[in-house]
Every structure is written in C-alpha cells, then in structure tokens.
CSV table of C-alpha atoms in Angstrom, one decimal:
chain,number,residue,atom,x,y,z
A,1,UNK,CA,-22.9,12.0,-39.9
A,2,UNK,CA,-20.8,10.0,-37.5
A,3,UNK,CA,-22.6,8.5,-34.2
A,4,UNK,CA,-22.0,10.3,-30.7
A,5,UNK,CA,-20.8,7.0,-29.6
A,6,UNK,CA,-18.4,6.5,-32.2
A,7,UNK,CA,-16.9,10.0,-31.5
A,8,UNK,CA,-16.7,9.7,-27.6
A,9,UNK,CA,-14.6,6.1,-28.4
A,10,UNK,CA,-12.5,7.9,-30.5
A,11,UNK,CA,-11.6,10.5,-27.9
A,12,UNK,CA,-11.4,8.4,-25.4
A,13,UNK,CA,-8.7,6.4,-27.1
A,14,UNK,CA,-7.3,9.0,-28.9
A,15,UNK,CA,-7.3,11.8,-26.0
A,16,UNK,CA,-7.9,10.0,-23.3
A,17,UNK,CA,-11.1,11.8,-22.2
A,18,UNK,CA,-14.6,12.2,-22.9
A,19,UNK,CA,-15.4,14.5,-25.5
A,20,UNK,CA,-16.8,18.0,-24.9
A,21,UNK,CA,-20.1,19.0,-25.6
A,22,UNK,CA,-18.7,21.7,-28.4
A,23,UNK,CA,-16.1,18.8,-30.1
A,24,UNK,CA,-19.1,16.0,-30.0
A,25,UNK,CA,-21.3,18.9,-32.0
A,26,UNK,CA,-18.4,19.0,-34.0
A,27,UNK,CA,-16.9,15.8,-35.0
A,28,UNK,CA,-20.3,14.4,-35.3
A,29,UNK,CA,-21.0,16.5,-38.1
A,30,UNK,CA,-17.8,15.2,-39.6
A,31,UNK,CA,-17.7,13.5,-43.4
A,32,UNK,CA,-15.7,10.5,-42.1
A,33,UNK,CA,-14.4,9.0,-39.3
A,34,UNK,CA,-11.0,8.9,-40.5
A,35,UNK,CA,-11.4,13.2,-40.9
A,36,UNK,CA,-12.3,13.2,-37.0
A,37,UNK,CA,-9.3,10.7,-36.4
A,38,UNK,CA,-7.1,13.0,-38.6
A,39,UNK,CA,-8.5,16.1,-36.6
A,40,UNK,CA,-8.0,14.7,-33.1
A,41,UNK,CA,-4.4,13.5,-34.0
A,42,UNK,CA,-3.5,17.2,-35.5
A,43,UNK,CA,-4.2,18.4,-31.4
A,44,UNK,CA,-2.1,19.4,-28.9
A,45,UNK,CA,-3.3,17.6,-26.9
A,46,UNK,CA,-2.8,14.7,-28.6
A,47,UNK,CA,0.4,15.0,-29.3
A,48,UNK,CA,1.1,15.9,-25.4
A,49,UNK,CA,-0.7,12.2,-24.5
A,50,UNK,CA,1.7,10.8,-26.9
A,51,UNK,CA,5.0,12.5,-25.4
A,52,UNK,CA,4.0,11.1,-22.1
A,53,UNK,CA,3.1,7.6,-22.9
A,54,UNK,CA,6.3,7.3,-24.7
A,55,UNK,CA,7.8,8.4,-21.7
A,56,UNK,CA,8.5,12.1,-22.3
A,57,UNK,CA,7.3,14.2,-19.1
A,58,UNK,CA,4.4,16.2,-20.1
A,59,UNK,CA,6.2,19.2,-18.5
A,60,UNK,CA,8.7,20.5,-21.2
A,61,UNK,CA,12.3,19.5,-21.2
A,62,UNK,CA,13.5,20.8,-24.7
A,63,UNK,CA,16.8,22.3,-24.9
A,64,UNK,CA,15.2,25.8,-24.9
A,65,UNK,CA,13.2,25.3,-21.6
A,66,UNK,CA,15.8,23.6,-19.8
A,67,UNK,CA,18.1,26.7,-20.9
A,68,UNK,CA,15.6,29.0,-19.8
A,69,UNK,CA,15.1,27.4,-16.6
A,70,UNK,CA,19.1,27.0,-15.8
A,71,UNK,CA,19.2,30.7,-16.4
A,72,UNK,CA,16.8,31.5,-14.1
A,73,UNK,CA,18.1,28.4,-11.3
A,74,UNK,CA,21.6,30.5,-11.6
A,75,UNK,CA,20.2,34.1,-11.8
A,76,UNK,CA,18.1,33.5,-8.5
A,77,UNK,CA,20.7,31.3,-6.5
A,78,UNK,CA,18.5,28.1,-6.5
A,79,UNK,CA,16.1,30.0,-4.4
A,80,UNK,CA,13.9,31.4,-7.0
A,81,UNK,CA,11.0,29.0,-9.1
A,82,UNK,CA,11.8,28.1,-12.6
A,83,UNK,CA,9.4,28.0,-14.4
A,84,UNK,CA,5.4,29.4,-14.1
A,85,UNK,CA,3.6,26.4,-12.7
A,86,UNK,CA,0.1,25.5,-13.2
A,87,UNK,CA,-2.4,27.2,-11.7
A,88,UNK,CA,-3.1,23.4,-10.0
A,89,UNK,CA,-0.2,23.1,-9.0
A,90,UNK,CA,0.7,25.6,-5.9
A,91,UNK,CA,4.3,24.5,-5.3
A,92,UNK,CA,4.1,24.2,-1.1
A,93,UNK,CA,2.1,21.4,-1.7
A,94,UNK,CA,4.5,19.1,-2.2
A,95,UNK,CA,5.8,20.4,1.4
A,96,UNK,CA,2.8,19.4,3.3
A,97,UNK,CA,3.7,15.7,2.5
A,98,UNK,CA,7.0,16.2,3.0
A,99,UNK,CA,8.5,13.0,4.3
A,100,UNK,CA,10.7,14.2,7.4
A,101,UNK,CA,11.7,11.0,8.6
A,102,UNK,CA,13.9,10.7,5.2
A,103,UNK,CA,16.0,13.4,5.9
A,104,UNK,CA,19.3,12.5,8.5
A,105,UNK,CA,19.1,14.8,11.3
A,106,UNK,CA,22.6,12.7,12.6
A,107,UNK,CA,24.7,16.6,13.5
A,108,UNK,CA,27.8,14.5,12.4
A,109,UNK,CA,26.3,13.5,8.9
A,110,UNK,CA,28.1,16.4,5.5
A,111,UNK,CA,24.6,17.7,6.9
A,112,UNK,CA,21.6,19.0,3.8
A,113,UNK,CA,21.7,21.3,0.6
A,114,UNK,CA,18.0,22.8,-0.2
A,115,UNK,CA,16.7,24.0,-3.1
A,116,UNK,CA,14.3,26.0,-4.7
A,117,UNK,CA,11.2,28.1,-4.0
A,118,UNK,CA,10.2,27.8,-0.2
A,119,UNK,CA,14.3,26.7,0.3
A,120,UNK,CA,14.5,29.0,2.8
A,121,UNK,CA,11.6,28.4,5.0
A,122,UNK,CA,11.5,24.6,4.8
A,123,UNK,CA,15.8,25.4,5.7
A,124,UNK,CA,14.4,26.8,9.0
A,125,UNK,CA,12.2,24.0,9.7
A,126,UNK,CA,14.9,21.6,9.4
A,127,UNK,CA,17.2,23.8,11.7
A,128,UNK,CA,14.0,23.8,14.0
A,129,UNK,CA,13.6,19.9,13.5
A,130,UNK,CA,17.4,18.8,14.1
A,131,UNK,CA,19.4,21.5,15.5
A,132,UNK,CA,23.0,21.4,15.0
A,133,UNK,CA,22.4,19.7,11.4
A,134,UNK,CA,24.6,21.5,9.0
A,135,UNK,CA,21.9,22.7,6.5
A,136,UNK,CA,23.0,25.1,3.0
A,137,UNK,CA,20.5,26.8,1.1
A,138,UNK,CA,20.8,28.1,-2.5
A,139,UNK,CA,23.6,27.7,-4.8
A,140,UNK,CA,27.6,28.4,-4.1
A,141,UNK,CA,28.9,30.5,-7.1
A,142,UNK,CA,29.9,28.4,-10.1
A,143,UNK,CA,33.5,28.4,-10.7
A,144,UNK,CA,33.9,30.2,-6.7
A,145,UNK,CA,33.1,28.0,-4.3
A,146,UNK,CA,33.2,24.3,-4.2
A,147,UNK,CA,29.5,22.7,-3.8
A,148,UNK,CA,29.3,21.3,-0.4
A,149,UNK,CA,29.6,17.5,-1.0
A,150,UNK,CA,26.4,17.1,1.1
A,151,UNK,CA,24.8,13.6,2.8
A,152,UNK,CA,21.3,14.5,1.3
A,153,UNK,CA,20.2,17.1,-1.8
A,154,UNK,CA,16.2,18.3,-1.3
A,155,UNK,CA,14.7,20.2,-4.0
A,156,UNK,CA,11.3,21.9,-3.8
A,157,UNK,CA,10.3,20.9,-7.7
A,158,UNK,CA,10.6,18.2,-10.0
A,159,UNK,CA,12.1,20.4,-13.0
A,160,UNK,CA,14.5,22.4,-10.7
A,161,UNK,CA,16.6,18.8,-10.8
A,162,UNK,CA,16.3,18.8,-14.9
A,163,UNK,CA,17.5,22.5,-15.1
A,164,UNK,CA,20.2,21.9,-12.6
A,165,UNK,CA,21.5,18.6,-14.2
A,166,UNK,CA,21.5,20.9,-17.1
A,167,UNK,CA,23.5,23.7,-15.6
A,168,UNK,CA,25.2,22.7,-12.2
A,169,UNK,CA,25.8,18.7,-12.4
A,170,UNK,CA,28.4,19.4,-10.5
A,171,UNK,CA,25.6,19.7,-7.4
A,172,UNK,CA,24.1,16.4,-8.3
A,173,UNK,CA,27.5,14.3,-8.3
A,174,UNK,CA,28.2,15.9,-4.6
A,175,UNK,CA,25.3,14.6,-3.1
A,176,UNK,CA,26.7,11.6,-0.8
A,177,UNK,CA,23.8,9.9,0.1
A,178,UNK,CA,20.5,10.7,-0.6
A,179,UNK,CA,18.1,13.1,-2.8
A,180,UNK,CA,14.6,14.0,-1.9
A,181,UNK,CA,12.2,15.6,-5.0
A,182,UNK,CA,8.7,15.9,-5.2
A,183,UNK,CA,6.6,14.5,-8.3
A,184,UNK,CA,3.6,16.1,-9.5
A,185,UNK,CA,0.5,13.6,-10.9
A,186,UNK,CA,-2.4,16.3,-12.6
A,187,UNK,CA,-5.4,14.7,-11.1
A,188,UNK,CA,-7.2,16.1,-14.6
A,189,UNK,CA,-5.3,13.9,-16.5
A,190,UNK,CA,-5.4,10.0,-17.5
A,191,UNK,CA,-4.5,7.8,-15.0
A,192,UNK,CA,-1.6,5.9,-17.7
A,193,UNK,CA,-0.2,9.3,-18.6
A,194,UNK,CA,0.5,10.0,-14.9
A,195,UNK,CA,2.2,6.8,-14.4
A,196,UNK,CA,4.1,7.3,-17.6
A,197,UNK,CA,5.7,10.6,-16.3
A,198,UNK,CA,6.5,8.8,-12.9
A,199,UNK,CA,8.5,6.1,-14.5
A,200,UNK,CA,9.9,8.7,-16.7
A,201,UNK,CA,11.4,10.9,-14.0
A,202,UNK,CA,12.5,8.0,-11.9
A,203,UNK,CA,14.3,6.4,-14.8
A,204,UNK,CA,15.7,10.0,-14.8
A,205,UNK,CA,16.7,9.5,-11.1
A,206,UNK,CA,17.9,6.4,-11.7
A,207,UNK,CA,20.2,8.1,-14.1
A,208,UNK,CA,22.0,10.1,-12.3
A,209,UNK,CA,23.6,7.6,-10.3
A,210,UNK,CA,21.1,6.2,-7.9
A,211,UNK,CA,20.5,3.1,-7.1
A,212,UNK,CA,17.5,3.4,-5.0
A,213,UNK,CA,14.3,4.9,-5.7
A,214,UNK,CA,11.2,4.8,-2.9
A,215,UNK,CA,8.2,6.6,-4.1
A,216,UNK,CA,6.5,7.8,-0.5
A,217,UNK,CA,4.2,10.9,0.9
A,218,UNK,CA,3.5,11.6,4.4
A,219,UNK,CA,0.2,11.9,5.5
A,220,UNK,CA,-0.9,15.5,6.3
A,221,UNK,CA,-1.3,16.4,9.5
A,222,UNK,CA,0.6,13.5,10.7
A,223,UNK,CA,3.8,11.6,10.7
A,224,UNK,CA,2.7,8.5,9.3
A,225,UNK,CA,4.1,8.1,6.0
A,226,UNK,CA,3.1,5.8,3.2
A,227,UNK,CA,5.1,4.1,0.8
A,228,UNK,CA,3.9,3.6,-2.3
A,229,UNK,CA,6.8,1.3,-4.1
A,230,UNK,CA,10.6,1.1,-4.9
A,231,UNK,CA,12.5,0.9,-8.3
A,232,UNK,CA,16.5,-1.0,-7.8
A,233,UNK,CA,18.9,-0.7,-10.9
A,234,UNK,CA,19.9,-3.2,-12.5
A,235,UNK,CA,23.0,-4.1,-14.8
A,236,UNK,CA,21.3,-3.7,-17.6
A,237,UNK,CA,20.3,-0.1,-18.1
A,238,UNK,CA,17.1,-0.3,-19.1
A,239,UNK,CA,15.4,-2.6,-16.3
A,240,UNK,CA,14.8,-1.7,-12.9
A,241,UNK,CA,13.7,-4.1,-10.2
A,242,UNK,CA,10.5,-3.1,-9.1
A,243,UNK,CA,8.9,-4.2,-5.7
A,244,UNK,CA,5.4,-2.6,-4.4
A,245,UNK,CA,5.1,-1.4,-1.1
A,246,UNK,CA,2.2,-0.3,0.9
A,247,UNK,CA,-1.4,-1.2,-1.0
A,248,UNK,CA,-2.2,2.6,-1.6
A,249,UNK,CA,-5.2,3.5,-3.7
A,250,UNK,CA,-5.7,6.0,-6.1
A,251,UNK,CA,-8.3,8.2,-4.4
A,252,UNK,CA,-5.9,8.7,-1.5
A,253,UNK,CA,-3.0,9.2,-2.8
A,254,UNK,CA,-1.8,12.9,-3.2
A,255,UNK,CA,-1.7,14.7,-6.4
A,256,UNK,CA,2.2,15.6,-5.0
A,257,UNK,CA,4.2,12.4,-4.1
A,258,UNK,CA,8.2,12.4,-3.4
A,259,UNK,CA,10.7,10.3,-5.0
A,260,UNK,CA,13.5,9.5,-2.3
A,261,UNK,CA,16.7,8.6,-4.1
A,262,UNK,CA,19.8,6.7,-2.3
A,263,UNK,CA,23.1,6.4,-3.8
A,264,UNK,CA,23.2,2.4,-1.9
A,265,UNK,CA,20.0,0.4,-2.5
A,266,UNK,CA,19.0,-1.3,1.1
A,267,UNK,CA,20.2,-5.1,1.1
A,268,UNK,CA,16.8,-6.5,2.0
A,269,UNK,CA,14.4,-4.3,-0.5
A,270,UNK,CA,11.4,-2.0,1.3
C-alpha cells in the first residue's frame, strides 16, 4: 500500500495537481511507488505538462493540425475559426479586453488587416472608432491579389497566426508596423505551464520579425489598460530582454491577455 500523502506528492509533481478522489483509490492500492510513477508518466496528461514546460504550446501545432487549420484559414477567407476551441474558451473573450489604444486610427497610416472569427464585427467597430481608417478584413486570394502591406495585422486567435505562418507568410511579412494577437492562459491549469506557453508564443512572435513584444489587456468596461511586461530581441537568438511593467496579480489578470508586437522596439523600454 502506498500512503495518500505519498500519492498526492507524486501528482502534484508529476501532474501538477491534486489527485482525484478515483486516482488516490487507485494508486494507493498500488505495489510500488515506482508502478504509480510509471502509471502517471504513461498519461496524457503528463505528457501534455511536459510539451508545455519544454516550451511546446499545449494547443497542438504538429504538421497535421497546422495543415488542417491552413485549410480551413484559406477555405473560409480568414473569417472563419480554425480550430474547435475549448468549451472555456469562448473566443469573443479576448475582444472584451481588446486593447484599442494599440491600434493607429492616424486615416493616413497603410490603415488595418483583421482576421478571424468575429473579423467582421470587431472591422465595424474600428470603422466606428476611427472613421476614415483604411481597414481589410479576410484574406486576398493567394496568387490574385497582392496582400495589402498594412501598418498593423489583428488576429482574433492565437493559432490563426500559426496556421497562417503556415500557409500565407506572405501576410505576416506585409505587416509594417504592428501585430495585435490574443493569448489564452486555462485558469484550470498550473500556473508554470501557463507561463511556459506565454514565452513560447512570444518567442514565436519574436520570430517572425518583431522586435517588440508588450503583453497588455484592457480592463473591461473601461479604457484603462494594464501592462503586464515587455520582451526586446536581442542579437543572440535565443535571449530576449525582459523588463516588467505594471505589478499585476494573478487573480486579476484575465484568462485572455494580448501580445502587441512592433516591428521597431521603443528607444526608452515600457
């Protein structure tokens, strides 16, 4: 027989949680505590922890999702959603955080590209917001039309920008100035397995050419908006500059948070 306590220690550093009523019944009952270890390690869940804290995003990005969801980016224009979302996770969220200030409403700027699902309606909020701002919404036709080299690039989901650097770089590398995505943090799970898929999707930011990266959510209900902290690159590749911004804690900050990339980092950092 192995001890309650024993088990619940194992899961917590194994899994990362407490351990059900059913698997304590279980793994108590177990011959050895290197079966339960074998046993816990043989999970999915296990093996999801470990993905993220090596800094693999818990949502999937094998070759045969991100396929799946390029097909689906290109068969519904950029307008449609990827991929099935959690049940958690309602995507227009993310929008009622959206940080507004972030987006140039200057009429003579190469003006905004939006994508994804709620494209359309956060389009004519933006056109409502700062009229005469040249705003596109979808995708042009690959191969047709030229994407429209525009000042800032706002996507309504985090894995729409994996499936389009998959399928449409070409819309990435256009963007002048800025790109706005939103991040998603499971409030279920582990605190260090939601910071490991932050870093790992702004190291994927980073990647694509930014220099900048501001984590930051607007307060609902209000224009106030908080920022969280702010990666730089650096010459070598795999060190960013990080500098904290506003003390935020847990408990208050949103399960959706957006990741405000700029080609040019500011000279004095935020």
């Amino acid at each position: 027989m192995i001890s309650s306590e024993t088990v619940d220690a194992l899961y917590l550093a194994l899994l990362g949680q407490r351990a059900d009523p059913d698997g304590l019944a279980f793994w108590c009952s177990a011959p050895s505590v290197e079966g339960v270890i074998a046993g816990l390690t043989a999970t999915d869940r296990y093996r999801s922890r470990t993905r993220a804290l090596a800094g693999a995003s818990a949502s999937s990005s094998a070759p045969d999702a991100l396929a799946q969801g390029a097909w689906r980016l290109q068969l519904g224009r950029g307008l449609m959603e990827l991929i099935d979302l959690p049940q958690a996770a309602a995507p227009h969220l993310a929008l009622e955080n959206l940080p507004w200030a972030e987006i140039d409403p200057d009429p003579r700027s190469e003006g905004v590209e939006v994508l994804g699902r709620y494209a359309t309606e956060l389009a004519a909020e933006l056109r409502r917001r700062a009229p005469g701002t040249l705003i596109q919404v979808g995708l042009p036709n690959a191969g047709v039309t030229a994407p429209h080299a525009a000042d800032t690039l706002i996507l309504t989901r985090y894995d729409d920008l994996r499936a389009l650097q998959w399928c449409r770089p070409d819309m990435i590398r256009a963007v002048r100035r800025r790109m706005l995505v939103p991040v998603y943090s499971d409030p279920r799970r582990p605190a260090d397995e939601c910071a490991a898929d932050r870093e790992t999707a702004r190291r994927f930011v980073h990647g694509l050419g930014f220099v900048e990266v501001r984590q930051v959510f607007r307060r609902r209900h209000s224009e106030d908006q908080v920022h969280i902290d702010s990666t730089y690159s650096t010459p070598d590749l795999d060190t960013l500059q990080a500098v904290p911004g506003d003390r935020v804690d847990r408990a208050s900050t949103p399960v959706w948070t957006w990741l405000i990339a700029d080609r040019i980092g500011s000279e004095t950092p935020r």
